Tab-separated table of C-alpha atoms in Angstrom:
chain	number	residue	atom	x	y	z
A	78	UNK	CA	-29.099	153.739	67.028
A	79	UNK	CA	-30.184	154.745	63.543
A	80	UNK	CA	-32.080	151.493	63.163
A	81	UNK	CA	-33.938	152.160	66.399
A	82	UNK	CA	-34.867	155.669	65.261
A	83	UNK	CA	-36.100	154.215	61.969
A	84	UNK	CA	-38.173	151.645	63.876
A	85	UNK	CA	-39.661	154.361	66.073
A	86	UNK	CA	-40.669	156.320	62.993
A	87	UNK	CA	-42.153	153.258	61.241
A	88	UNK	CA	-44.322	152.311	64.218
A	89	UNK	CA	-45.661	155.856	64.481
A	90	UNK	CA	-43.717	156.809	67.609
A	91	UNK	CA	-40.835	158.961	66.323
A	92	UNK	CA	-40.526	160.567	69.756
A	93	UNK	CA	-39.108	157.283	71.084
A	94	UNK	CA	-36.133	157.748	68.759
A	95	UNK	CA	-35.263	161.097	70.345
A	96	UNK	CA	-36.186	160.226	73.936
A	97	UNK	CA	-32.955	160.508	76.002
A	98	UNK	CA	-33.815	157.256	77.777
A	99	UNK	CA	-33.588	155.410	74.466
A	100	UNK	CA	-31.141	157.519	72.428
A	101	UNK	CA	-28.271	155.020	72.440
A	102	UNK	CA	-28.129	151.268	72.826
A	103	UNK	CA	-26.679	151.542	76.328
A	104	UNK	CA	-29.576	153.873	77.249
A	105	UNK	CA	-32.119	151.396	75.882
A	106	UNK	CA	-30.499	148.613	77.896
A	107	UNK	CA	-30.501	150.728	81.064
A	108	UNK	CA	-34.176	151.583	80.489
A	109	UNK	CA	-35.242	148.214	79.136
A	110	UNK	CA	-38.423	147.922	81.203
A	111	UNK	CA	-39.681	151.353	80.144
A	112	UNK	CA	-38.823	150.661	76.499
A	113	UNK	CA	-40.485	147.253	76.609
A	114	UNK	CA	-43.672	148.852	77.983
A	115	UNK	CA	-43.644	151.507	75.239
A	116	UNK	CA	-43.110	148.958	72.480
A	117	UNK	CA	-45.635	146.476	73.885
A	118	UNK	CA	-48.299	149.196	73.881
A	119	UNK	CA	-47.608	149.950	70.219
A	120	UNK	CA	-47.214	146.336	69.061
A	121	UNK	CA	-50.455	145.283	70.776
A	122	UNK	CA	-52.293	147.516	68.295
A	123	UNK	CA	-50.984	145.591	65.257
A	124	UNK	CA	-51.271	142.179	63.677
A	125	UNK	CA	-47.811	140.576	63.558
A	126	UNK	CA	-47.628	139.624	59.874
A	127	UNK	CA	-48.632	142.977	58.324
A	128	UNK	CA	-46.426	144.887	60.753
A	129	UNK	CA	-43.455	142.645	59.989
A	130	UNK	CA	-44.016	143.055	56.260
A	131	UNK	CA	-44.124	146.826	56.646
A	132	UNK	CA	-40.931	146.845	58.725
A	133	UNK	CA	-39.172	144.574	56.237
A	134	UNK	CA	-40.227	146.836	53.364
A	135	UNK	CA	-38.661	149.737	55.291
A	136	UNK	CA	-35.381	147.821	55.493
A	137	UNK	CA	-35.730	146.809	59.137
A	138	UNK	CA	-35.063	143.268	60.338
A	139	UNK	CA	-38.367	141.791	61.516
A	140	UNK	CA	-40.271	138.565	61.683
A	141	UNK	CA	-43.196	137.154	63.625
A	142	UNK	CA	-42.765	134.371	66.152
A	143	UNK	CA	-44.412	131.362	64.560
A	144	UNK	CA	-45.445	127.857	65.470
A	145	UNK	CA	-43.481	125.191	63.625
A	146	UNK	CA	-46.344	124.405	61.226
A	147	UNK	CA	-46.563	128.104	60.336
A	148	UNK	CA	-42.805	128.342	59.831
A	149	UNK	CA	-42.795	125.291	57.537
A	150	UNK	CA	-45.431	126.795	55.251
A	151	UNK	CA	-44.287	130.425	55.369
A	152	UNK	CA	-43.624	131.723	51.821
A	153	UNK	CA	-40.271	133.212	52.891
A	154	UNK	CA	-39.163	129.907	54.434
A	155	UNK	CA	-40.129	128.041	51.279
A	156	UNK	CA	-38.460	130.625	49.014
A	157	UNK	CA	-35.179	130.335	50.944
A	158	UNK	CA	-35.313	126.539	50.838
A	159	UNK	CA	-35.323	126.346	54.621
A	160	UNK	CA	-37.658	123.369	54.911
A	161	UNK	CA	-35.550	120.276	55.322
A	162	UNK	CA	-36.831	116.708	55.072
A	163	UNK	CA	-35.304	113.277	55.504
A	164	UNK	CA	-37.157	110.021	56.062
A	165	UNK	CA	-39.848	110.734	58.682
A	166	UNK	CA	-38.395	114.101	59.748
A	167	UNK	CA	-39.505	117.495	58.473
A	168	UNK	CA	-38.259	120.720	60.051
A	169	UNK	CA	-36.756	124.139	59.535
A	170	UNK	CA	-33.087	124.166	58.591
A	171	UNK	CA	-30.602	126.402	60.326
A	172	UNK	CA	-30.730	129.905	58.865
A	173	UNK	CA	-26.972	130.142	59.334
A	174	UNK	CA	-25.081	129.109	56.232
A	175	UNK	CA	-22.220	130.169	54.052
A	176	UNK	CA	-22.910	131.915	50.769
A	177	UNK	CA	-24.532	129.569	48.254
A	178	UNK	CA	-24.501	126.699	50.772
A	179	UNK	CA	-27.646	124.630	50.593
A	180	UNK	CA	-28.938	123.328	53.948
A	181	UNK	CA	-28.627	119.607	54.481
A	182	UNK	CA	-29.451	117.034	57.110
A	183	UNK	CA	-26.854	114.326	57.614
A	184	UNK	CA	-29.035	112.312	59.956
A	185	UNK	CA	-32.424	112.627	61.532
A	186	UNK	CA	-32.824	113.557	65.185
A	187	UNK	CA	-33.863	110.738	67.506
A	188	UNK	CA	-37.557	110.004	67.738
A	189	UNK	CA	-39.368	110.739	70.978
A	190	UNK	CA	-37.892	108.647	73.799
A	191	UNK	CA	-35.924	106.583	71.272
A	192	UNK	CA	-32.895	106.176	73.555
A	193	UNK	CA	-34.619	106.174	76.968
A	194	UNK	CA	-34.095	102.450	77.650
A	195	UNK	CA	-30.515	102.595	76.429
A	196	UNK	CA	-29.649	105.554	78.663
A	197	UNK	CA	-31.362	104.030	81.705
A	198	UNK	CA	-29.517	100.784	81.020
A	199	UNK	CA	-26.221	102.681	81.100
A	200	UNK	CA	-27.197	103.913	84.568
A	201	UNK	CA	-27.708	100.357	85.776
A	202	UNK	CA	-31.443	99.839	85.340
A	203	UNK	CA	-32.490	96.358	84.253
A	204	UNK	CA	-34.954	95.724	81.424
A	205	UNK	CA	-37.618	94.744	83.964
A	206	UNK	CA	-37.057	97.946	85.963
A	207	UNK	CA	-37.245	100.068	82.808
A	208	UNK	CA	-40.445	98.319	81.681
A	209	UNK	CA	-41.898	98.906	85.146
A	210	UNK	CA	-41.076	102.617	84.944
A	211	UNK	CA	-42.696	102.806	81.510
A	212	UNK	CA	-45.806	100.975	82.769
A	213	UNK	CA	-46.125	103.446	85.679
A	214	UNK	CA	-45.720	106.412	83.342
A	215	UNK	CA	-42.528	107.555	85.081
A	216	UNK	CA	-40.582	107.087	81.857
A	217	UNK	CA	-42.094	107.508	78.426
A	218	UNK	CA	-41.739	104.580	76.122
A	219	UNK	CA	-41.599	104.937	72.329
A	220	UNK	CA	-45.318	105.797	72.371
A	221	UNK	CA	-46.321	108.811	74.438
A	222	UNK	CA	-48.717	108.050	77.250
A	223	UNK	CA	-50.950	110.915	78.355
């Protein structure tokens, strides 16, 4: 509840922190739609990155929703060592880790449609049937067809 009041103050709407509809977590849940409308109106007036930086500086947990390419090049991501690479794969490591545990990747995820033929084969499809499905665009082969 204190964190919410601090947020309300930081976004220039301290009255939200004392509004009875939002006073406690259970009140905010019960009045979720009204709270969402209030916050959306305020957040629409700000750029995500500067607002997040301001909230972080105030000790509030915050972060913008980013596309993967933005997340991979974000200074915070790089500082934390959250970019993980192995062979052809590059991605963001899990942020969940034990103290002083460096993220690692034991194996790469499968490539796009890498196991499609294998899985279809396990369901009884023949190689010719699978190739026919790929040719028709019903099933994606190793190369995406658009």
